[in-house]
Coordinates of C-alpha atoms in Angstrom, one line a residue:
Chain A
M1 CA 9.2 71.0 52.9
R2 CA 12.9 70.8 53.4
A3 CA 14.4 68.2 55.8
L4 CA 17.7 66.7 56.7
C5 CA 17.6 63.0 55.8
W6 CA 19.7 59.9 56.6
H7 CA 20.5 58.1 53.4
D8 CA 23.3 55.7 54.5
V9 CA 26.2 55.6 56.9
N10 CA 27.8 59.0 56.9
D11 CA 25.5 60.2 54.2
L12 CA 23.1 63.0 55.2
R13 CA 21.3 65.2 52.7
V14 CA 18.7 67.9 52.7
N15 CA 15.7 66.8 50.7
D16 CA 12.2 67.8 49.7
V17 CA 9.8 65.7 51.8
P18 CA 6.0 65.9 52.4
E19 CA 4.8 68.0 55.2
P20 CA 3.5 66.3 58.3
E21 CA -0.2 66.4 59.2
I22 CA -2.4 65.9 62.2
V23 CA -3.1 62.2 62.3
N24 CA -4.4 61.6 65.8
P25 CA -6.7 64.0 67.7
R26 CA -4.1 64.7 70.4
D27 CA -1.4 65.8 67.8
V28 CA -0.1 69.2 67.0
V29 CA 2.2 70.1 64.1
L30 CA 4.9 72.5 65.0
R31 CA 6.7 75.0 62.8
V32 CA 10.3 74.2 63.9
T33 CA 12.1 77.4 64.9
K34 CA 15.3 75.8 66.3
T35 CA 16.7 72.3 66.2
T36 CA 20.1 71.0 67.2
A37 CA 22.3 67.9 66.7
C38 CA 22.8 65.5 69.6
G39 CA 25.7 63.2 70.2
S40 CA 23.4 60.2 70.1
D41 CA 22.7 61.0 66.4
L42 CA 26.3 60.1 65.7
H43 CA 25.7 56.5 66.6
F44 CA 23.3 55.8 63.7
I45 CA 25.1 58.2 61.4
D46 CA 28.3 56.2 62.0
G47 CA 26.3 53.0 61.4
Y48 CA 26.4 51.5 64.9
L49 CA 22.7 51.4 65.5
P50 CA 20.4 49.3 63.3
T51 CA 16.9 49.9 61.8
M52 CA 17.5 53.2 60.1
R53 CA 15.9 53.5 56.7
E54 CA 17.1 55.4 53.7
G55 CA 15.3 58.8 53.6
D56 CA 14.5 59.0 57.4
V57 CA 14.2 62.6 58.7
I58 CA 16.5 62.9 61.7
G59 CA 16.7 65.3 64.7
H60 CA 15.1 65.0 68.1
E61 CA 16.1 68.1 70.1
F62 CA 14.0 71.1 69.1
M63 CA 11.5 73.9 69.8
G64 CA 8.9 75.5 67.6
E65 CA 5.7 77.4 67.2
V66 CA 2.3 75.5 67.1
A67 CA 1.0 75.6 63.5
E68 CA -1.9 73.1 63.6
V69 CA -3.8 71.7 66.6
G70 CA -5.6 68.3 66.8
S71 CA -9.2 68.2 68.0
S72 CA -8.5 66.8 71.5
V73 CA -5.6 69.1 72.3
S74 CA -6.7 71.4 75.2
S75 CA -3.6 73.3 76.4
F76 CA -2.2 74.7 73.2
E77 CA -3.2 76.9 70.3
R78 CA -1.7 78.2 67.1
G79 CA 1.2 80.5 67.6
D80 CA 2.2 79.1 71.0
R81 CA 6.0 78.9 71.5
V82 CA 6.9 75.5 72.9
V83 CA 9.8 73.2 73.6
V84 CA 9.4 69.5 73.3
P85 CA 11.3 66.6 75.0
S86 CA 12.8 64.1 72.6
F87 CA 11.0 61.0 74.0
I88 CA 7.3 60.9 73.5
G89 CA 5.0 60.2 76.5
C90 CA 1.3 59.4 76.4
G91 CA 0.5 60.7 79.9
N92 CA -1.9 57.8 80.5
C93 CA 0.2 54.7 81.2
G94 CA 1.7 53.6 84.5
Y95 CA 5.2 54.6 83.5
C96 CA 4.1 58.2 82.6
A97 CA 2.2 58.3 85.9
D98 CA 5.4 57.4 87.7
D99 CA 7.3 60.2 85.9
L100 CA 9.3 57.6 83.9
W101 CA 8.4 59.2 80.5
S102 CA 11.0 57.6 78.3
L103 CA 9.6 54.2 79.4
C104 CA 6.1 55.1 78.1
D105 CA 4.2 52.0 77.1
N106 CA 2.0 53.6 74.4
T107 CA 4.1 55.7 71.9
N108 CA 6.3 53.3 70.0
P109 CA 4.6 52.3 66.8
N110 CA 7.2 49.5 66.1
P111 CA 7.2 47.3 69.3
E112 CA 8.0 44.3 67.2
L113 CA 11.4 45.7 66.2
Q114 CA 12.4 46.5 69.8
E115 CA 10.9 43.9 72.1
P116 CA 13.0 41.0 70.8
I117 CA 16.2 42.8 71.7
L118 CA 15.2 44.8 74.8
G119 CA 12.7 42.4 76.2
D120 CA 10.3 45.2 76.4
V121 CA 9.2 48.4 74.6
T122 CA 10.3 52.0 75.3
A123 CA 8.7 55.3 74.4
G124 CA 9.1 56.5 70.8
I125 CA 11.5 59.2 69.9
Y126 CA 11.6 61.7 67.0
G127 CA 14.2 61.2 64.2
Y128 CA 15.9 58.1 65.5
T129 CA 15.9 54.4 64.6
H130 CA 12.8 52.5 63.7
A131 CA 13.2 50.3 66.7
F132 CA 12.7 53.4 68.7
G133 CA 9.6 54.4 66.8
G134 CA 10.6 55.7 63.4
Y135 CA 8.9 59.1 63.9
A136 CA 10.0 61.8 61.5
G137 CA 12.5 64.1 63.1
S138 CA 12.8 67.8 63.8
H139 CA 15.5 68.8 61.3
A140 CA 12.7 70.0 59.1
E141 CA 10.4 72.9 58.6
F142 CA 7.6 71.1 60.4
V143 CA 7.2 68.2 62.8
R144 CA 4.3 66.3 64.2
V145 CA 4.1 66.0 68.0
P146 CA 1.8 63.3 69.3
H147 CA 0.0 63.7 72.7
A148 CA 0.7 67.4 72.6
D149 CA -0.7 68.2 76.0
E150 CA 1.9 66.0 77.6
N151 CA 4.8 66.7 75.3
C152 CA 4.8 70.5 74.6
F153 CA 5.9 73.0 77.2
H154 CA 5.2 76.8 76.9
V155 CA 8.4 78.8 76.8
P156 CA 8.2 82.0 78.9
D157 CA 8.5 85.2 76.7
E158 CA 11.6 86.4 78.6
L159 CA 13.7 83.4 77.5
D160 CA 15.7 83.4 74.3
D161 CA 15.3 80.4 72.0
E162 CA 18.8 79.0 73.0
Q163 CA 17.9 79.2 76.6
A164 CA 14.9 76.9 76.0
L165 CA 16.1 74.8 73.2
F166 CA 18.4 72.6 75.2
A167 CA 15.7 71.8 77.7
S168 CA 14.5 69.5 75.0
D169 CA 17.3 67.0 75.5
A170 CA 20.9 67.9 76.4
W171 CA 19.9 69.9 79.5
A172 CA 17.2 67.6 80.7
T173 CA 19.5 64.6 80.2
G174 CA 22.4 66.2 82.0
Y175 CA 20.1 67.4 84.8
M176 CA 18.6 63.9 85.2
G177 CA 22.1 62.4 85.4
A178 CA 23.0 64.8 88.3
D179 CA 19.7 64.2 89.9
F180 CA 20.4 60.4 89.9
C181 CA 23.5 61.1 92.1
D182 CA 21.4 62.3 95.1
I183 CA 24.1 64.9 95.7
E184 CA 24.8 65.9 99.3
D185 CA 26.9 68.8 100.6
G186 CA 30.6 68.1 100.2
D187 CA 30.2 65.6 97.4
T188 CA 32.6 65.3 94.5
V189 CA 31.1 64.4 91.2
A190 CA 33.2 63.3 88.2
V191 CA 31.7 63.6 84.7
W192 CA 33.2 61.9 81.7
G193 CA 32.5 64.0 78.6
C194 CA 32.3 67.7 78.0
G195 CA 29.8 67.7 75.1
G196 CA 26.4 69.3 75.6
V197 CA 25.1 66.6 77.9
G198 CA 28.3 66.4 80.0
L199 CA 28.5 70.2 80.4
M200 CA 24.9 70.3 81.5
A201 CA 25.5 67.4 84.0
Q202 CA 28.4 69.3 85.4
Q203 CA 26.6 72.6 85.7
S204 CA 23.5 70.8 87.2
A205 CA 25.6 69.0 89.7
K206 CA 27.0 72.3 90.9
L207 CA 23.5 73.7 91.1
M208 CA 22.4 70.7 93.2
G209 CA 25.1 71.4 95.7
A210 CA 28.2 69.4 94.6
E211 CA 31.3 70.9 96.3
R212 CA 33.5 69.7 93.5
V213 CA 32.9 68.7 89.9
I214 CA 35.7 67.1 87.9
A215 CA 35.3 67.0 84.1
I216 CA 37.2 64.6 81.9
D217 CA 37.7 65.1 78.1
R218 CA 40.5 65.8 75.7
F219 CA 39.4 68.8 73.7
P220 CA 40.9 72.0 75.1
E221 CA 38.0 74.3 74.2
R222 CA 35.5 71.9 75.8
L223 CA 37.6 71.6 79.0
R224 CA 37.7 75.4 79.0
L225 CA 33.9 75.6 78.9
A226 CA 33.8 73.1 81.8
R227 CA 36.0 75.4 83.9
T228 CA 34.4 78.7 82.9
E229 CA 30.7 77.8 82.5
A230 CA 30.3 74.8 84.9
G231 CA 32.9 75.7 87.5
A232 CA 34.5 72.3 87.1
E233 CA 38.1 71.1 87.6
T234 CA 39.3 69.4 84.5
V235 CA 41.3 66.4 83.5
D236 CA 42.7 66.0 80.0
Y237 CA 42.9 62.3 79.7
T238 CA 45.6 62.5 77.1
D239 CA 47.9 64.3 79.6
V240 CA 47.7 61.7 82.4
D241 CA 48.8 58.1 82.6
S242 CA 45.7 57.0 84.3
V243 CA 42.4 58.9 84.7
V244 CA 41.5 56.6 87.7
D245 CA 44.8 57.3 89.4
E246 CA 44.4 61.0 88.8
L247 CA 40.9 61.0 90.3
D248 CA 42.1 58.9 93.2
A249 CA 44.8 61.5 93.9
R250 CA 42.4 64.4 93.7
T251 CA 39.9 62.8 96.1
G252 CA 42.2 61.7 99.0
G253 CA 42.4 58.1 97.7
R254 CA 38.6 57.7 98.0
G255 CA 37.4 58.3 94.5
P256 CA 34.5 60.5 93.4
D257 CA 31.2 60.1 95.3
A258 CA 29.4 59.9 92.0
C259 CA 30.5 59.3 88.5
I260 CA 28.5 60.3 85.4
D261 CA 29.1 58.8 82.0
A262 CA 28.1 61.4 79.4
V263 CA 30.1 59.7 76.6
G264 CA 28.5 56.4 75.4
M265 CA 29.4 53.8 72.8
E266 CA 31.9 55.7 70.8
A267 CA 34.3 56.6 73.6
H268 CA 37.9 57.5 72.9
G269 CA 40.8 56.6 75.0
T270 CA 44.6 56.1 75.1
G271 CA 45.2 52.6 76.4
V272 CA 45.3 49.0 75.1
A273 CA 41.7 48.4 76.2
H274 CA 40.6 51.2 73.9
A275 CA 42.6 49.9 71.0
Y276 CA 41.0 46.5 71.5
D277 CA 37.5 48.0 71.7
R278 CA 38.1 50.0 68.5
L279 CA 39.3 47.0 66.5
K280 CA 36.5 44.8 67.8
Q281 CA 33.9 47.5 67.0
R282 CA 35.3 48.0 63.5
L283 CA 35.1 44.2 62.8
K284 CA 31.4 44.3 64.0
L285 CA 32.2 41.9 66.8
H286 CA 30.7 44.1 69.4
T287 CA 28.7 47.3 69.5
D288 CA 30.4 49.5 72.0
R289 CA 33.7 51.2 72.9
G290 CA 33.2 51.4 76.6
E291 CA 36.5 52.8 78.0
A292 CA 34.8 55.9 79.6
L293 CA 32.3 53.7 81.4
R294 CA 34.8 51.2 82.6
Q295 CA 37.0 54.1 84.0
A296 CA 34.0 55.5 85.8
I297 CA 33.3 52.1 87.4
V298 CA 36.8 51.7 88.6
A299 CA 37.2 55.3 89.8
C300 CA 34.0 55.6 91.8
R301 CA 34.3 55.3 95.5
K302 CA 32.9 52.3 97.4
G303 CA 29.2 52.7 97.8
G304 CA 29.1 55.5 95.3
T305 CA 26.7 56.1 92.4
L306 CA 27.3 55.4 88.8
S307 CA 25.0 57.5 86.6
I308 CA 25.0 56.4 83.0
L309 CA 23.7 58.9 80.4
G310 CA 25.7 57.6 77.4
V311 CA 23.9 55.5 74.8
Y312 CA 25.1 51.9 74.5
G313 CA 24.2 48.8 72.5
L314 CA 24.7 45.3 73.8
M315 CA 28.0 46.1 75.6
D316 CA 30.5 43.3 76.5
K317 CA 33.4 43.7 78.9
F318 CA 31.2 45.4 81.5
P319 CA 33.0 44.8 84.8
L320 CA 30.1 43.8 86.9
G321 CA 32.3 42.2 89.5
I322 CA 33.7 45.7 90.3
V323 CA 30.2 47.2 90.5
M324 CA 29.1 44.4 92.8
N325 CA 32.2 44.3 95.1
K326 CA 32.3 48.0 95.5
G327 CA 28.6 48.2 96.2
L328 CA 27.9 50.8 93.5
T329 CA 24.4 52.1 92.8
V330 CA 23.8 52.2 89.0
R331 CA 21.2 54.6 87.8
T332 CA 20.5 55.1 84.1
A333 CA 17.7 56.0 81.7
Q334 CA 17.0 57.7 78.5
Q335 CA 15.8 61.2 79.6
H336 CA 12.5 61.6 81.3
G337 CA 12.3 65.1 79.9
Q338 CA 8.7 65.8 80.9
R339 CA 9.7 65.4 84.5
Y340 CA 12.4 68.1 84.3
V341 CA 11.5 70.7 81.6
P342 CA 9.3 72.9 83.8
R343 CA 12.0 73.0 86.4
L344 CA 14.7 73.8 83.8
L345 CA 12.7 76.6 82.3
E346 CA 12.2 78.0 85.8
H347 CA 16.0 77.8 86.5
A348 CA 16.6 79.7 83.2
A349 CA 13.9 82.3 84.1
E350 CA 15.4 82.8 87.6
G351 CA 18.9 83.2 86.1
E352 CA 20.2 80.1 87.9
M353 CA 21.4 78.3 84.9
D354 CA 21.8 79.3 81.2
P355 CA 22.6 76.6 78.6
S356 CA 22.7 78.9 75.6
Y357 CA 26.5 78.8 75.4
L358 CA 26.2 75.3 74.0
A359 CA 25.0 76.8 70.7
T360 CA 28.4 77.4 69.2
H361 CA 27.3 77.4 65.5
E362 CA 24.1 78.9 64.1
L363 CA 23.4 77.5 60.7
S364 CA 20.5 77.2 58.2
L365 CA 18.9 73.8 57.6
E366 CA 20.5 73.7 54.2
D367 CA 23.8 73.8 56.0
A368 CA 22.9 71.0 58.3
P369 CA 25.2 68.3 56.7
R370 CA 28.1 70.7 57.2
G371 CA 26.9 71.3 60.8
Y372 CA 27.1 67.6 61.5
E373 CA 30.6 67.4 60.0
L374 CA 31.7 70.2 62.4
F375 CA 30.0 68.6 65.3
K376 CA 31.2 65.0 64.7
H377 CA 34.8 66.0 64.3
K378 CA 34.7 68.8 66.9
K379 CA 36.0 71.3 64.3
D380 CA 36.1 75.0 65.0
G381 CA 35.3 74.5 68.6
C382 CA 31.8 73.1 67.8
V383 CA 29.8 71.9 70.8
R384 CA 26.4 72.1 69.3
P385 CA 25.3 73.3 65.8
V386 CA 21.8 74.9 65.9
F387 CA 19.8 74.8 62.7
T388 CA 17.1 77.3 61.8
P389 CA 14.7 75.8 59.2
Chain B
M1 CA -15.5 18.0 60.5
T2 CA -16.3 18.4 64.1
Q3 CA -14.8 21.3 66.0
S4 CA -12.6 19.0 68.1
G5 CA -11.6 17.2 65.0
T6 CA -10.6 20.5 63.5
V7 CA -8.5 21.3 66.4
E8 CA -6.7 18.0 66.3
H9 CA -6.1 18.4 62.5
R10 CA -4.5 21.8 63.2
S11 CA -2.4 20.3 66.0
A12 CA -1.1 17.7 63.6
K13 CA -0.5 20.3 61.0
T14 CA 1.4 22.5 63.4
G15 CA 3.5 19.5 64.2
S16 CA 4.4 18.8 60.6
T17 CA 5.4 22.3 59.7
A18 CA 6.9 23.4 63.0
I19 CA 8.9 20.3 63.8
D20 CA 10.0 18.3 60.7
R21 CA 10.9 21.0 58.2
P22 CA 13.1 23.0 60.6
F23 CA 14.9 19.8 61.5
W24 CA 16.2 19.3 58.0
T25 CA 16.9 23.0 57.6
R26 CA 18.8 22.9 60.9
L27 CA 20.8 19.9 59.9
A28 CA 21.8 21.4 56.5
S29 CA 22.8 24.6 58.2
I30 CA 25.0 22.7 60.8
V31 CA 26.6 20.5 58.1
A32 CA 27.3 23.3 55.7
G33 CA 28.5 25.6 58.5
G34 CA 30.8 22.9 59.9
A35 CA 32.4 22.3 56.5
L36 CA 32.9 26.0 55.9
L37 CA 34.3 26.4 59.4
A38 CA 36.8 23.6 58.9
I39 CA 37.9 24.9 55.4
G40 CA 38.2 28.4 56.7
L41 CA 40.3 27.5 59.7
R42 CA 42.8 25.6 57.5
K43 CA 43.4 28.6 55.2
R44 CA 45.3 31.2 57.2
S45 CA 44.1 34.1 55.1
L46 CA 41.4 36.8 55.2
G47 CA 39.2 34.7 52.9
G48 CA 39.6 31.8 55.2
A49 CA 38.7 33.9 58.3
I50 CA 35.5 35.1 56.5
A51 CA 34.6 31.5 55.5
A52 CA 35.2 30.3 59.1
G53 CA 33.0 33.2 60.4
V54 CA 30.2 32.4 58.0
G55 CA 30.5 28.7 58.9
A56 CA 30.3 29.5 62.6
L57 CA 27.3 31.6 62.0
L58 CA 25.5 28.8 60.1
C59 CA 26.4 26.3 62.9
Y60 CA 25.0 28.7 65.4
R61 CA 21.8 29.3 63.5
G62 CA 21.3 25.5 63.2
L63 CA 21.8 25.0 66.9
A64 CA 19.9 28.1 67.9
A65 CA 16.9 27.1 65.8
R66 CA 16.8 23.8 67.7
D67 CA 16.8 25.7 71.0
R68 CA 14.1 28.0 69.9
R69 CA 11.9 25.2 68.7
G70 CA 12.6 23.3 71.9
A71 CA 11.6 26.2 74.0
T72 CA 8.3 26.7 72.0
L73 CA 7.4 23.1 72.5
E74 CA 8.4 22.9 76.1
S75 CA 6.5 26.0 77.1
E76 CA 3.1 24.3 76.6
P77 CA 1.1 27.1 78.2
L78 CA -1.9 25.1 79.3
E79 CA 0.4 22.8 81.3
S80 CA 2.4 25.5 83.0
E81 CA 0.0 28.3 83.6
P82 CA -1.8 28.7 86.9
D83 CA -5.3 27.5 87.1
G84 CA -6.7 31.0 86.9
D85 CA -5.2 31.4 83.5
R86 CA -6.6 28.3 81.9
R87 CA -9.0 28.5 79.1
P88 CA -12.5 27.6 80.2
D89 CA -13.3 25.9 77.0
A90 CA -11.9 22.3 76.7
R91 CA -12.2 22.4 72.9
F92 CA -9.3 24.8 72.8
S93 CA -7.1 23.0 75.3
G94 CA -5.9 20.2 73.0
A95 CA -3.8 22.4 70.8
A96 CA -0.6 24.3 71.6
P97 CA -1.2 27.8 70.3
A98 CA 1.3 28.8 67.6
V99 CA 1.7 32.3 69.2
E100 CA 0.4 33.5 72.5
R101 CA 1.4 36.8 74.2
S102 CA 0.1 38.7 77.2
I103 CA 0.0 42.4 78.2
T104 CA -1.2 44.3 81.2
I105 CA -3.7 47.1 80.6
D106 CA -4.9 49.6 83.1
R107 CA -8.6 48.9 82.7
S108 CA -11.1 46.4 84.2
P109 CA -11.6 43.0 82.6
E110 CA -15.2 43.9 81.9
E111 CA -14.3 47.0 80.0
L112 CA -11.7 45.2 78.0
F113 CA -14.0 42.3 77.2
E114 CA -16.6 44.7 75.8
R115 CA -13.9 46.6 73.7
W116 CA -12.7 43.4 72.2
R117 CA -16.2 42.4 71.1
D118 CA -16.3 45.5 68.9
P119 CA -15.1 44.6 65.4
D120 CA -14.0 48.2 64.9
T121 CA -11.6 47.8 67.8
V122 CA -10.2 44.6 66.4
T123 CA -9.8 46.1 63.0
R124 CA -7.9 49.1 64.4
V125 CA -5.6 47.0 66.6
L126 CA -4.8 44.6 63.7
G127 CA -3.7 47.6 61.8
P128 CA -3.8 47.9 58.0
V129 CA -3.3 44.1 57.6
V130 CA -6.7 42.7 58.5
D131 CA -10.2 44.3 58.3
V132 CA -13.0 42.8 60.4
T133 CA -16.7 43.5 60.1
A134 CA -19.7 42.0 62.0
D135 CA -22.4 40.2 60.1
D136 CA -24.4 38.8 63.0
P137 CA -23.7 38.9 66.8
G138 CA -20.5 36.8 67.2
V139 CA -20.1 36.2 63.4
W140 CA -17.4 38.3 61.8
T141 CA -16.0 38.5 58.3
W142 CA -12.2 38.9 58.1
R143 CA -10.6 40.4 55.0
I144 CA -7.0 40.6 54.0
V145 CA -5.9 42.6 50.9
G146 CA -2.6 41.4 49.5
P147 CA -0.4 42.5 46.6
F148 CA -2.1 43.2 43.3
D149 CA -5.4 43.8 45.2
R150 CA -5.8 40.0 45.8
Q151 CA -8.3 39.5 48.6
W152 CA -8.9 36.7 51.1
T153 CA -12.2 36.8 53.1
W154 CA -13.5 34.3 55.6
K155 CA -15.9 34.1 58.4
T156 CA -15.4 33.3 62.0
E157 CA -17.8 32.6 64.8
V158 CA -17.5 33.0 68.5
V159 CA -17.8 29.5 69.9
E160 CA -17.2 30.2 73.6
S161 CA -17.5 33.4 75.6
E162 CA -17.6 34.3 79.2
P163 CA -18.2 38.0 80.0
G164 CA -15.2 39.6 81.5
T165 CA -13.1 36.5 81.1
F166 CA -12.8 34.8 77.8
I167 CA -13.7 34.9 74.1
G168 CA -12.9 32.1 71.7
W169 CA -13.6 32.0 68.0
E170 CA -13.1 29.7 65.0
S171 CA -13.5 30.1 61.3
H172 CA -16.1 28.2 59.4
D173 CA -15.1 25.0 57.7
D174 CA -15.0 26.6 54.2
A175 CA -12.7 29.4 55.3
A176 CA -10.1 30.6 52.7
I177 CA -7.7 31.0 55.6
P178 CA -8.7 28.7 58.5
S179 CA -8.1 30.7 61.7
W180 CA -9.0 30.6 65.3
G181 CA -8.1 32.4 68.4
T182 CA -8.8 33.3 72.0
V183 CA -8.5 36.3 74.1
R184 CA -8.5 36.0 77.9
F185 CA -8.8 38.7 80.6
R186 CA -7.6 38.2 84.2
S187 CA -7.6 40.8 86.8
E188 CA -4.2 41.4 88.5
P189 CA -4.3 41.0 92.3
T190 CA -2.6 44.4 92.7
D191 CA -4.2 47.4 91.1
R192 CA -2.1 47.2 87.9
G193 CA -5.1 46.4 85.8
T194 CA -5.9 43.4 83.7
V195 CA -3.7 40.8 82.1
V196 CA -4.9 40.3 78.5
T197 CA -3.7 37.1 76.8
L198 CA -4.1 36.8 73.0
D199 CA -3.7 33.7 70.9
L200 CA -4.1 34.1 67.2
N201 CA -3.7 31.4 64.6
F202 CA -3.8 31.4 60.9
D203 CA -3.6 28.2 58.9
P204 CA -3.3 29.0 55.2
A205 CA -3.6 26.3 52.6
G206 CA -0.4 25.2 50.9
G207 CA 1.8 24.7 54.0
A208 CA 5.1 26.6 53.7
L209 CA 3.9 28.4 50.5
G210 CA 0.8 29.5 52.3
D211 CA 2.9 30.7 55.3
A212 CA 5.1 32.6 52.9
A213 CA 2.0 34.2 51.2
L214 CA 0.7 35.3 54.6
N215 CA 4.1 36.7 55.5
R216 CA 4.1 38.7 52.3
V217 CA 0.8 40.4 53.2
G218 CA 2.1 41.2 56.6
I219 CA 0.8 38.4 58.7
V220 CA 3.7 37.1 60.8
P221 CA 1.8 35.6 63.8
A222 CA 4.3 36.5 66.5
T223 CA 4.6 40.1 65.1
L224 CA 0.9 40.5 64.7
V225 CA 0.0 39.3 68.2
T226 CA 2.7 41.5 69.8
K227 CA 1.6 44.5 67.8
A228 CA -2.1 43.8 68.3
L229 CA -1.8 43.7 72.1
R230 CA 0.4 46.9 72.2
R231 CA -2.1 48.7 69.9
F232 CA -5.1 47.5 72.0
K233 CA -3.4 48.8 75.2
A234 CA -2.6 52.2 73.6
L235 CA -6.1 52.5 72.2
V236 CA -7.9 51.8 75.5
E237 CA -5.5 53.7 77.7
T238 CA -5.0 56.8 75.5
G239 CA -7.8 56.7 72.9
E240 CA -5.2 56.6 70.1
I241 CA -2.9 54.1 68.4
P242 CA 0.7 55.3 67.8
T243 CA 1.2 55.5 64.1
L244 CA 3.6 56.4 61.3
E245 CA 0.7 57.1 59.0
R246 CA 1.6 60.1 56.8
N247 CA 5.0 60.1 58.4
P248 CA 7.2 62.3 56.2
S249 CA 10.5 61.0 54.8
A250 CA 12.5 61.2 51.6
R251 CA 10.6 58.0 50.7
G252 CA 7.4 59.9 50.6
Y253 CA 4.4 59.7 53.0
G254 CA 3.7 57.0 55.4
D255 CA 5.9 54.5 57.1
L256 CA 3.7 51.5 58.0
V257 CA 6.2 48.7 58.6

């Protein structure tokens, strides 16, 4: 079958690879119908995350049609149309029982690569680094999904593919980030980043009752989507001297009640701190450019909530003293998709939220390297390229 | 050789390989690193900066190795663990295990004890590296297949066992790869399940060369123990072991690292 493979830093190619098969009795194999790029892919494409191997099939945000069914799968049969969260849960461990699916104890085949760094082991994920499992990804004609009864979700017939696809990751992640904020009437929520996850966080915050959402980015077309689709106020950080001062001014000197970081380790900025981050990252002296996260910490009101969705390495210059002295509540996780997907599909079916506008570019799998170029450099207004294998 | 004598011999061997050799390696690393650092700092150039950086890294590795070894020796588990976690068999208590790890599994100690007595289970949790078959009750044959189809086989025998609590085994005296291990089961006071503690030791002939040969066939004790416990937990909690078997990539099929 054809699949998009990582060969080296900034070297993606479409190759012939073997087709996946049922290996364990709770597996299904899906024929992938839609699969999309995620901002977190850029971190290993750009060489900032270790344990990729030449030839890895990438991609972790997808939907498909069940093609083969393992002997112990009870809820799905051939032909079912399903969407799949990017982190793999087993459904049997204490973490899955607590609805903390991305912390699943039993789905990472490479614990020895992850435990020495994290001090523990997370769930496995499709199409990512080997420390996070090394499972073949979804940018392919077929993909194996372990523990299918826990990880596949039927897509209602009335929903288009694009309405369901982003429930796999961008929507579930953004929704979780807003959920972390325990939003109350009258709250103001600031969101750094207007990519897929940021836009979903903004829209979800509104859905959960935020009075005001303030979105921060620098790309005009993404800021426009924040205004038109998420009903957010916007800040172009290249137009202001200080994002923190701007947010302070817009919130009566208090700061936002909750701040969501939907940017991660490759943040851009305009100040000296960003230039220092960039130099240090280039010299491999640290892993993260953390300007967005630091702004969120400083901007947040006393006693407020900091919700971190961006992917980070072993970040230094994390101003813990500010977090502590302002009494911030920090909430963060990789997405617990299985907790949210049924609710998201219901929102879509009820017409309460529609993420399909994220799909700015529909491409074939053969065009996926070009799709990642558009996506990485935000060319042609690209928010998310969606590939059809 | 008596069993206690065997344990003492292994303890001494562990001492010679784990303490003396790293000391010289460390010293060499610190001396070479210090020299590079000094030379690099004198040269105010890009090459000098790189040399200084490499020197600093070597110094750090030398010093860090001392810390790691120190931590290993100081964390003598039999001295520091609570009474309930001690091995019931005094024959095992004289040696500091090379690698010991614990995991909590949501099953009863009795169930886990029975699962571990099944050689098929042990074969599955040790992955593709080691194959275990039962000859007689408590006597297992272990087999490792290395590069060029070279095989090592040896027998072990359960020398101490307490249902729901403890299993200890040792290889026979003529074993190609002397090995011994224990697995202990302790119920958690809360309803979190059972703490399973595994201690696996392999003592190949040939010292460092033997260690290297084992590493080459995939037996790195710390890795093997971590992975075995994780796989055991997954198997008993889900009925499956997470695997990259037949995992497609541009490298072909399978991804068993």
